[in-house]
mmCIF file with all atom_site columns, C-alpha atoms and ligand atoms in Angstrom:
data_model
loop_
_atom_site.group_PDB
_atom_site.id
_atom_site.type_symbol
_atom_site.label_atom_id
_atom_site.label_alt_id
_atom_site.label_comp_id
_atom_site.label_asym_id
_atom_site.label_entity_id
_atom_site.label_seq_id
_atom_site.pdbx_PDB_ins_code
_atom_site.Cartn_x
_atom_site.Cartn_y
_atom_site.Cartn_z
_atom_site.occupancy
_atom_site.B_iso_or_equiv
_atom_site.pdbx_formal_charge
_atom_site.auth_seq_id
_atom_site.auth_comp_id
_atom_site.auth_asym_id
_atom_site.auth_atom_id
_atom_site.pdbx_PDB_model_num
ATOM   1   C  CA  . MET R 1 1   ? -44.869 0.354   62.617 1.00 92.00 ? 1027 MET R CA  1
ATOM   2   C  CA  . GLU R 1 2   ? -44.954 1.158   66.100 1.00 97.00 ? 1028 GLU R CA  1
ATOM   3   C  CA  . ARG R 1 3   ? -46.270 -0.827  68.888 1.00 97.00 ? 1029 ARG R CA  1
ATOM   4   C  CA  . THR R 1 4   ? -47.783 0.170   72.207 1.00 98.00 ? 1030 THR R CA  1
ATOM   5   C  CA  . PHE R 1 5   ? -49.503 -1.566  75.492 1.00 98.00 ? 1031 PHE R CA  1
ATOM   6   C  CA  . VAL R 1 6   ? -53.015 -0.659  76.024 1.00 99.00 ? 1032 VAL R CA  1
ATOM   7   C  CA  . MET R 1 7   ? -55.162 -1.815  79.247 1.00 99.00 ? 1033 MET R CA  1
ATOM   8   C  CA  . ILE R 1 8   ? -58.953 -2.029  79.550 1.00 99.00 ? 1034 ILE R CA  1
ATOM   9   C  CA  . LYS R 1 9   ? -58.878 -1.150  83.327 1.00 99.00 ? 1035 LYS R CA  1
ATOM   10  C  CA  . PRO R 1 10  ? -61.181 -2.596  85.909 1.00 99.00 ? 1036 PRO R CA  1
ATOM   11  C  CA  . ASP R 1 11  ? -63.884 -0.115  85.614 1.00 98.00 ? 1037 ASP R CA  1
ATOM   12  C  CA  . GLY R 1 12  ? -64.280 -0.779  81.673 1.00 99.00 ? 1038 GLY R CA  1
ATOM   13  C  CA  . VAL R 1 13  ? -64.796 -4.379  82.149 1.00 99.00 ? 1039 VAL R CA  1
ATOM   14  C  CA  . GLN R 1 14  ? -67.252 -4.061  85.186 1.00 98.00 ? 1040 GLN R CA  1
ATOM   15  C  CA  . ARG R 1 15  ? -69.226 -1.888  83.390 1.00 98.00 ? 1041 ARG R CA  1
ATOM   16  C  CA  . GLY R 1 16  ? -69.239 -4.172  80.301 1.00 98.00 ? 1042 GLY R CA  1
ATOM   17  C  CA  . LEU R 1 17  ? -67.415 -1.442  77.772 1.00 99.00 ? 1043 LEU R CA  1
ATOM   18  C  CA  . ILE R 1 18  ? -64.883 -3.910  76.759 1.00 99.00 ? 1044 ILE R CA  1
ATOM   19  C  CA  . GLY R 1 19  ? -66.208 -4.560  73.478 1.00 98.00 ? 1045 GLY R CA  1
ATOM   20  C  CA  . GLN R 1 20  ? -66.886 -0.890  73.147 1.00 98.00 ? 1046 GLN R CA  1
ATOM   21  C  CA  . ILE R 1 21  ? -63.656 0.351   74.155 1.00 99.00 ? 1047 ILE R CA  1
ATOM   22  C  CA  . ILE R 1 22  ? -61.799 -2.326  71.836 1.00 98.00 ? 1048 ILE R CA  1
ATOM   23  C  CA  . THR R 1 23  ? -63.795 -0.892  68.986 1.00 98.00 ? 1049 THR R CA  1
ATOM   24  C  CA  . ARG R 1 24  ? -62.369 2.633   69.184 1.00 98.00 ? 1050 ARG R CA  1
ATOM   25  C  CA  . PHE R 1 25  ? -59.002 1.118   68.826 1.00 98.00 ? 1051 PHE R CA  1
ATOM   26  C  CA  . GLU R 1 26  ? -60.093 -1.027  65.826 1.00 98.00 ? 1052 GLU R CA  1
ATOM   27  C  CA  . ARG R 1 27  ? -61.869 1.249   63.833 1.00 98.00 ? 1053 ARG R CA  1
ATOM   28  C  CA  . ARG R 1 28  ? -58.990 3.561   63.979 1.00 98.00 ? 1054 ARG R CA  1
ATOM   29  C  CA  . GLY R 1 29  ? -57.009 1.083   62.092 1.00 98.00 ? 1055 GLY R CA  1
ATOM   30  C  CA  . LEU R 1 30  ? -54.522 0.052   64.805 1.00 98.00 ? 1056 LEU R CA  1
ATOM   31  C  CA  . LYS R 1 31  ? -53.932 -3.649  64.605 1.00 98.00 ? 1057 LYS R CA  1
ATOM   32  C  CA  . ILE R 1 32  ? -54.408 -6.343  67.415 1.00 98.00 ? 1058 ILE R CA  1
ATOM   33  C  CA  . ILE R 1 33  ? -51.217 -8.163  67.801 1.00 97.00 ? 1059 ILE R CA  1
ATOM   34  C  CA  . ASP R 1 34  ? -51.642 -9.890  71.257 1.00 97.00 ? 1060 ASP R CA  1
ATOM   35  C  CA  . MET R 1 35  ? -54.424 -9.418  74.048 1.00 98.00 ? 1061 MET R CA  1
ATOM   36  C  CA  . LYS R 1 36  ? -55.462 -11.184 77.179 1.00 98.00 ? 1062 LYS R CA  1
ATOM   37  C  CA  . PHE R 1 37  ? -57.628 -11.120 80.171 1.00 98.00 ? 1063 PHE R CA  1
ATOM   38  C  CA  . VAL R 1 38  ? -55.768 -10.631 83.355 1.00 98.00 ? 1064 VAL R CA  1
ATOM   39  C  CA  . HIS R 1 39  ? -56.268 -10.859 87.187 1.00 98.00 ? 1065 HIS R CA  1
ATOM   40  C  CA  . VAL R 1 40  ? -53.595 -8.400  88.107 1.00 98.00 ? 1066 VAL R CA  1
ATOM   41  C  CA  . SER R 1 41  ? -51.449 -9.084  90.790 1.00 98.00 ? 1067 SER R CA  1
ATOM   42  C  CA  . ARG R 1 42  ? -50.322 -6.657  93.340 1.00 98.00 ? 1068 ARG R CA  1
ATOM   43  C  CA  . GLU R 1 43  ? -46.375 -7.276  92.352 1.00 98.00 ? 1069 GLU R CA  1
ATOM   44  C  CA  . LEU R 1 44  ? -47.399 -6.833  88.700 1.00 98.00 ? 1070 LEU R CA  1
ATOM   45  C  CA  . ALA R 1 45  ? -49.387 -3.460  89.415 1.00 98.00 ? 1071 ALA R CA  1
ATOM   46  C  CA  . GLU R 1 46  ? -46.712 -2.234  91.482 1.00 98.00 ? 1072 GLU R CA  1
ATOM   47  C  CA  . LYS R 1 47  ? -44.014 -2.947  88.474 1.00 98.00 ? 1073 LYS R CA  1
ATOM   48  C  CA  . HIS R 1 48  ? -46.470 -1.288  86.258 1.00 98.00 ? 1074 HIS R CA  1
ATOM   49  C  CA  . TYR R 1 49  ? -46.703 1.824   87.986 1.00 98.00 ? 1075 TYR R CA  1
ATOM   50  C  CA  . ALA R 1 50  ? -43.664 1.858   89.708 1.00 98.00 ? 1076 ALA R CA  1
ATOM   51  C  CA  . VAL R 1 51  ? -42.679 5.591   88.135 1.00 97.00 ? 1077 VAL R CA  1
ATOM   52  C  CA  . HIS R 1 52  ? -45.779 7.061   90.270 1.00 98.00 ? 1078 HIS R CA  1
ATOM   53  C  CA  . LYS R 1 53  ? -44.367 5.158   93.371 1.00 98.00 ? 1079 LYS R CA  1
ATOM   54  C  CA  . GLY R 1 54  ? -44.763 8.244   96.067 1.00 97.00 ? 1080 GLY R CA  1
ATOM   55  C  CA  . ARG R 1 55  ? -47.437 10.125  94.471 1.00 98.00 ? 1081 ARG R CA  1
ATOM   56  C  CA  . PRO R 1 56  ? -50.312 10.651  96.778 1.00 98.00 ? 1082 PRO R CA  1
ATOM   57  C  CA  . PHE R 1 57  ? -52.865 8.792   94.195 1.00 98.00 ? 1083 PHE R CA  1
ATOM   58  C  CA  . TYR R 1 58  ? -50.291 6.069   94.055 1.00 98.00 ? 1084 TYR R CA  1
ATOM   59  C  CA  . ASP R 1 59  ? -51.983 3.749   96.765 1.00 98.00 ? 1085 ASP R CA  1
ATOM   60  C  CA  . GLY R 1 60  ? -55.167 4.187   95.337 1.00 98.00 ? 1086 GLY R CA  1
ATOM   61  C  CA  . LEU R 1 61  ? -54.052 3.596   91.939 1.00 98.00 ? 1087 LEU R CA  1
ATOM   62  C  CA  . ILE R 1 62  ? -53.037 0.016   93.067 1.00 98.00 ? 1088 ILE R CA  1
ATOM   63  C  CA  . GLU R 1 63  ? -56.399 -0.731  94.695 1.00 98.00 ? 1089 GLU R CA  1
ATOM   64  C  CA  . TYR R 1 64  ? -58.063 0.252   91.714 1.00 98.00 ? 1090 TYR R CA  1
ATOM   65  C  CA  . ILE R 1 65  ? -56.125 -1.623  89.280 1.00 98.00 ? 1091 ILE R CA  1
ATOM   66  C  CA  . THR R 1 66  ? -55.977 -4.903  91.152 1.00 98.00 ? 1092 THR R CA  1
ATOM   67  C  CA  . SER R 1 67  ? -59.432 -4.954  92.013 1.00 98.00 ? 1093 SER R CA  1
ATOM   68  C  CA  . GLY R 1 68  ? -60.695 -6.668  89.403 1.00 97.00 ? 1094 GLY R CA  1
ATOM   69  C  CA  . PRO R 1 69  ? -59.930 -8.230  86.118 1.00 98.00 ? 1095 PRO R CA  1
ATOM   70  C  CA  . VAL R 1 70  ? -58.178 -5.745  83.263 1.00 99.00 ? 1096 VAL R CA  1
ATOM   71  C  CA  . VAL R 1 71  ? -57.778 -6.651  79.203 1.00 99.00 ? 1097 VAL R CA  1
ATOM   72  C  CA  . ALA R 1 72  ? -54.375 -6.317  78.299 1.00 98.00 ? 1098 ALA R CA  1
ATOM   73  C  CA  . MET R 1 73  ? -53.292 -5.905  74.594 1.00 98.00 ? 1099 MET R CA  1
ATOM   74  C  CA  . VAL R 1 74  ? -50.605 -5.014  72.078 1.00 98.00 ? 1100 VAL R CA  1
ATOM   75  C  CA  . LEU R 1 75  ? -51.696 -2.735  69.171 1.00 98.00 ? 1101 LEU R CA  1
ATOM   76  C  CA  . GLU R 1 76  ? -49.633 -2.097  66.087 1.00 97.00 ? 1102 GLU R CA  1
ATOM   77  C  CA  . GLY R 1 77  ? -49.715 0.949   63.771 1.00 97.00 ? 1103 GLY R CA  1
ATOM   78  C  CA  . SER R 1 78  ? -48.208 3.760   62.783 1.00 97.00 ? 1104 SER R CA  1
ATOM   79  C  CA  . ASN R 1 79  ? -47.757 6.315   65.158 1.00 98.00 ? 1105 ASN R CA  1
ATOM   80  C  CA  . ALA R 1 80  ? -49.690 3.730   67.506 1.00 98.00 ? 1106 ALA R CA  1
ATOM   81  C  CA  . ILE R 1 81  ? -48.522 5.185   70.841 1.00 98.00 ? 1107 ILE R CA  1
ATOM   82  C  CA  . THR R 1 82  ? -49.711 8.907   70.206 1.00 98.00 ? 1108 THR R CA  1
ATOM   83  C  CA  . VAL R 1 83  ? -53.019 7.611   68.192 1.00 98.00 ? 1109 VAL R CA  1
ATOM   84  C  CA  . ALA R 1 84  ? -53.653 5.014   71.133 1.00 98.00 ? 1110 ALA R CA  1
ATOM   85  C  CA  . ARG R 1 85  ? -53.471 7.980   73.731 1.00 98.00 ? 1111 ARG R CA  1
ATOM   86  C  CA  . SER R 1 86  ? -55.268 10.406  71.395 1.00 98.00 ? 1112 SER R CA  1
ATOM   87  C  CA  . THR R 1 87  ? -57.906 7.364   71.109 1.00 98.00 ? 1113 THR R CA  1
ATOM   88  C  CA  . MET R 1 88  ? -57.972 7.547   74.858 1.00 98.00 ? 1114 MET R CA  1
ATOM   89  C  CA  . GLY R 1 89  ? -58.182 11.483  75.737 1.00 98.00 ? 1115 GLY R CA  1
ATOM   90  C  CA  . ALA R 1 90  ? -56.765 13.284  78.614 1.00 98.00 ? 1116 ALA R CA  1
ATOM   91  C  CA  . THR R 1 91  ? -55.745 11.739  81.880 1.00 98.00 ? 1117 THR R CA  1
ATOM   92  C  CA  . ASN R 1 92  ? -58.495 13.247  83.451 1.00 98.00 ? 1118 ASN R CA  1
ATOM   93  C  CA  . PRO R 1 93  ? -61.960 12.540  81.744 1.00 98.00 ? 1119 PRO R CA  1
ATOM   94  C  CA  . ALA R 1 94  ? -63.345 16.123  82.976 1.00 98.00 ? 1120 ALA R CA  1
ATOM   95  C  CA  . ASP R 1 95  ? -60.653 17.319  80.493 1.00 98.00 ? 1121 ASP R CA  1
ATOM   96  C  CA  . ALA R 1 96  ? -60.828 14.882  77.966 1.00 98.00 ? 1122 ALA R CA  1
ATOM   97  C  CA  . ALA R 1 97  ? -62.291 15.799  74.300 1.00 98.00 ? 1123 ALA R CA  1
ATOM   98  C  CA  . PRO R 1 98  ? -65.506 14.570  73.448 1.00 98.00 ? 1124 PRO R CA  1
ATOM   99  C  CA  . GLY R 1 99  ? -65.292 11.317  71.131 1.00 98.00 ? 1125 GLY R CA  1
ATOM   100 C  CA  . THR R 1 100 ? -62.432 10.157  73.139 1.00 98.00 ? 1126 THR R CA  1
ATOM   101 C  CA  . ILE R 1 101 ? -62.916 6.928   75.387 1.00 99.00 ? 1127 ILE R CA  1
ATOM   102 C  CA  . ARG R 1 102 ? -62.232 8.675   78.592 1.00 98.00 ? 1128 ARG R CA  1
ATOM   103 C  CA  . ALA R 1 103 ? -64.732 11.445  77.907 1.00 98.00 ? 1129 ALA R CA  1
ATOM   104 C  CA  . ASP R 1 104 ? -67.334 9.285   76.459 1.00 98.00 ? 1130 ASP R CA  1
ATOM   105 C  CA  . PHE R 1 105 ? -67.494 6.746   79.000 1.00 98.00 ? 1131 PHE R CA  1
ATOM   106 C  CA  . GLY R 1 106 ? -65.787 8.311   82.119 1.00 98.00 ? 1132 GLY R CA  1
ATOM   107 C  CA  . ILE R 1 107 ? -66.003 11.482  84.413 1.00 98.00 ? 1133 ILE R CA  1
ATOM   108 C  CA  . GLU R 1 108 ? -63.276 11.013  87.423 1.00 98.00 ? 1134 GLU R CA  1
ATOM   109 C  CA  . ILE R 1 109 ? -59.340 10.871  87.034 1.00 98.00 ? 1135 ILE R CA  1
ATOM   110 C  CA  . GLY R 1 110 ? -59.328 7.861   89.205 1.00 98.00 ? 1136 GLY R CA  1
ATOM   111 C  CA  . ARG R 1 111 ? -61.795 5.766   87.038 1.00 98.00 ? 1137 ARG R CA  1
ATOM   112 C  CA  . ASN R 1 112 ? -60.420 6.716   83.555 1.00 98.00 ? 1138 ASN R CA  1
ATOM   113 C  CA  . LEU R 1 113 ? -61.284 3.310   81.785 1.00 99.00 ? 1139 LEU R CA  1
ATOM   114 C  CA  . VAL R 1 114 ? -57.829 2.654   79.989 1.00 99.00 ? 1140 VAL R CA  1
ATOM   115 C  CA  . HIS R 1 115 ? -53.911 2.786   80.078 1.00 99.00 ? 1141 HIS R CA  1
ATOM   116 C  CA  . GLY R 1 116 ? -52.002 3.259   77.248 1.00 98.00 ? 1142 GLY R CA  1
ATOM   117 C  CA  . SER R 1 117 ? -48.211 3.447   76.916 1.00 98.00 ? 1143 SER R CA  1
ATOM   118 C  CA  . ASP R 1 118 ? -46.642 7.276   76.867 1.00 98.00 ? 1144 ASP R CA  1
ATOM   119 C  CA  . GLY R 1 119 ? -43.421 6.839   74.637 1.00 98.00 ? 1145 GLY R CA  1
ATOM   120 C  CA  . PRO R 1 120 ? -41.495 4.183   72.988 1.00 98.00 ? 1146 PRO R CA  1
ATOM   121 C  CA  . GLU R 1 121 ? -39.540 3.082   76.125 1.00 98.00 ? 1147 GLU R CA  1
ATOM   122 C  CA  . THR R 1 122 ? -42.375 2.702   78.472 1.00 98.00 ? 1148 THR R CA  1
ATOM   123 C  CA  . ALA R 1 123 ? -44.214 0.683   75.422 1.00 98.00 ? 1149 ALA R CA  1
ATOM   124 C  CA  . ALA R 1 124 ? -41.252 -1.682  75.291 1.00 97.00 ? 1150 ALA R CA  1
ATOM   125 C  CA  . PHE R 1 125 ? -41.027 -2.072  79.099 1.00 98.00 ? 1151 PHE R CA  1
ATOM   126 C  CA  . GLU R 1 126 ? -44.777 -2.418  79.565 1.00 98.00 ? 1152 GLU R CA  1
ATOM   127 C  CA  . ILE R 1 127 ? -44.887 -5.130  76.716 1.00 98.00 ? 1153 ILE R CA  1
ATOM   128 C  CA  . GLY R 1 128 ? -42.499 -7.055  77.970 1.00 98.00 ? 1154 GLY R CA  1
ATOM   129 C  CA  . LEU R 1 129 ? -43.712 -6.691  81.434 1.00 98.00 ? 1155 LEU R CA  1
ATOM   130 C  CA  . TRP R 1 130 ? -47.282 -7.943  80.407 1.00 98.00 ? 1156 TRP R CA  1
ATOM   131 C  CA  . PHE R 1 131 ? -46.505 -9.986  77.362 1.00 97.00 ? 1157 PHE R CA  1
ATOM   132 C  CA  . GLY R 1 132 ? -42.959 -11.173 77.132 1.00 96.00 ? 1158 GLY R CA  1
ATOM   133 C  CA  . ASP R 1 133 ? -40.977 -10.998 74.295 1.00 88.00 ? 1159 ASP R CA  1
ATOM   134 C  CA  . ASP R 1 134 ? -42.582 -13.422 71.894 1.00 83.00 ? 1160 ASP R CA  1
ATOM   135 C  CA  . ARG R 1 135 ? -45.591 -13.609 69.644 1.00 84.00 ? 1161 ARG R CA  1
ATOM   136 C  CA  . PRO R 1 136 ? -46.486 -14.758 66.496 1.00 83.00 ? 1162 PRO R CA  1
ATOM   137 C  CA  . ALA R 1 137 ? -46.831 -12.247 63.546 1.00 84.00 ? 1163 ALA R CA  1
ATOM   138 C  CA  . TRP R 1 138 ? -49.783 -12.114 61.348 1.00 93.00 ? 1164 TRP R CA  1
ATOM   139 C  CA  . THR R 1 139 ? -50.799 -10.560 58.489 1.00 95.00 ? 1165 THR R CA  1
ATOM   140 C  CA  . ARG R 1 140 ? -54.115 -8.368  58.452 1.00 96.00 ? 1166 ARG R CA  1
ATOM   141 C  CA  . ASP R 1 141 ? -55.156 -8.203  54.417 1.00 96.00 ? 1167 ASP R CA  1
ATOM   142 C  CA  . VAL R 1 142 ? -56.766 -4.569  54.985 1.00 96.00 ? 1168 VAL R CA  1
ATOM   143 C  CA  . ASP R 1 143 ? -53.462 -3.075  55.972 1.00 96.00 ? 1169 ASP R CA  1
ATOM   144 C  CA  . ARG R 1 144 ? -53.019 -1.515  52.256 1.00 96.00 ? 1170 ARG R CA  1
ATOM   145 C  CA  . TRP R 1 145 ? -56.452 0.392   53.032 1.00 97.00 ? 1171 TRP R CA  1
ATOM   146 C  CA  . ILE R 1 146 ? -55.187 1.716   56.166 1.00 97.00 ? 1172 ILE R CA  1
ATOM   147 C  CA  . PHE R 1 147 ? -51.581 2.286   55.962 1.00 96.00 ? 1173 PHE R CA  1
ATOM   148 C  CA  . GLU R 1 148 ? -49.946 3.932   52.973 1.00 95.00 ? 1174 GLU R CA  1
HETATM 149 P  P1  . IDP N 2 .   ? -52.104 8.314   82.021 1.00 80.84 ? 1513 IDP N P1  1
HETATM 150 O  O1  . IDP N 2 .   ? -52.616 7.280   82.460 1.00 80.84 ? 1513 IDP N O1  1
HETATM 151 O  O2  . IDP N 2 .   ? -53.164 9.241   81.144 1.00 80.84 ? 1513 IDP N O2  1
HETATM 152 O  O3  . IDP N 2 .   ? -50.460 8.194   81.423 1.00 80.84 ? 1513 IDP N O3  1
HETATM 153 P  P2  . IDP N 2 .   ? -50.751 9.177   84.536 1.00 80.84 ? 1513 IDP N P2  1
HETATM 154 O  O4  . IDP N 2 .   ? -50.210 10.652  84.726 1.00 80.84 ? 1513 IDP N O4  1
HETATM 155 O  O5  . IDP N 2 .   ? -49.442 8.201   83.688 1.00 80.84 ? 1513 IDP N O5  1
HETATM 156 O  O6  . IDP N 2 .   ? -51.828 9.471   83.389 1.00 80.84 ? 1513 IDP N O6  1
HETATM 157 O  O7  . IDP N 2 .   ? -51.110 8.514   85.597 1.00 80.84 ? 1513 IDP N O7  1
HETATM 158 C  C1  . IDP N 2 .   ? -51.539 7.145   85.756 1.00 80.84 ? 1513 IDP N C1  1
HETATM 159 C  C2  . IDP N 2 .   ? -52.915 7.143   86.166 1.00 80.84 ? 1513 IDP N C2  1
HETATM 160 O  O8  . IDP N 2 .   ? -52.988 7.451   87.683 1.00 80.84 ? 1513 IDP N O8  1
HETATM 161 C  C3  . IDP N 2 .   ? -53.827 8.079   85.782 1.00 80.84 ? 1513 IDP N C3  1
HETATM 162 O  O9  . IDP N 2 .   ? -54.068 7.017   84.320 1.00 80.84 ? 1513 IDP N O9  1
HETATM 163 C  C4  . IDP N 2 .   ? -55.104 7.539   86.613 1.00 80.84 ? 1513 IDP N C4  1
HETATM 164 O  O10 . IDP N 2 .   ? -55.722 6.262   86.587 1.00 80.84 ? 1513 IDP N O10 1
HETATM 165 C  C5  . IDP N 2 .   ? -54.362 7.438   87.799 1.00 80.84 ? 1513 IDP N C5  1
HETATM 166 N  N1  . IDP N 2 .   ? -54.110 9.079   88.350 1.00 80.84 ? 1513 IDP N N1  1
HETATM 167 C  C6  . IDP N 2 .   ? -53.497 10.069  87.440 1.00 80.84 ? 1513 IDP N C6  1
HETATM 168 N  N2  . IDP N 2 .   ? -53.618 11.129  88.512 1.00 80.84 ? 1513 IDP N N2  1
HETATM 169 C  C7  . IDP N 2 .   ? -54.560 10.774  89.534 1.00 80.84 ? 1513 IDP N C7  1
HETATM 170 C  C8  . IDP N 2 .   ? -54.911 11.961  90.368 1.00 80.84 ? 1513 IDP N C8  1
HETATM 171 O  O11 . IDP N 2 .   ? -54.766 13.003  90.594 1.00 80.84 ? 1513 IDP N O11 1
HETATM 172 N  N3  . IDP N 2 .   ? -55.946 11.208  91.459 1.00 80.84 ? 1513 IDP N N3  1
HETATM 173 C  C9  . IDP N 2 .   ? -56.545 9.876   90.964 1.00 80.84 ? 1513 IDP N C9  1
HETATM 174 N  N4  . IDP N 2 .   ? -55.739 8.827   90.091 1.00 80.84 ? 1513 IDP N N4  1
HETATM 175 C  C10 . IDP N 2 .   ? -54.838 9.734   89.553 1.00 80.84 ? 1513 IDP N C10 1
HETATM 176 MG MG1 . MG  N 3 .   ? -48.728 7.177   82.232 1.00 80.84 ? 1514 MG  N MG1 1
#
């Protein structure tokens, strides 16, 4: 089983889409391991998006992600990283496939509603950054009907 970090960005929260977005991940079969509502500090935003420092969109990205509360979560499942990203769709909602979160709810790259880790190292870094190392395990009784 793999874990990934997913965030509903401020536009998703402001637009009242928290429930609909979480539903997309839940119905895919991903298991929620941890979740919280966060007022993102500039410091946390800069650590989270450190790889993008220096890019033309960086300042706007930090403004965006600190502009209102977000919902942060840890999701688990087989191929959780890839599955979460395919549920989200392409970075630019204009290019995202219909049926994905970004296509179904968004239209511009700077308001693309969700974040998901892009690889195992990023996932480990982001889970640690947002949640720390420890969280209780729980058994989801439907797992045998979702995972082989
Ligand atoms: P990802 O979120 O699909 O992994 P990244 O390339 O890692 O995409 O970019 C991080 C975030 O930065 C994007 O989700 C988007 O919010 C923002 N972003 C990326 N490129 C642009 C851009 O060209 N203009 C505005 N915002 C951008
Ligand atoms: Mg990324």
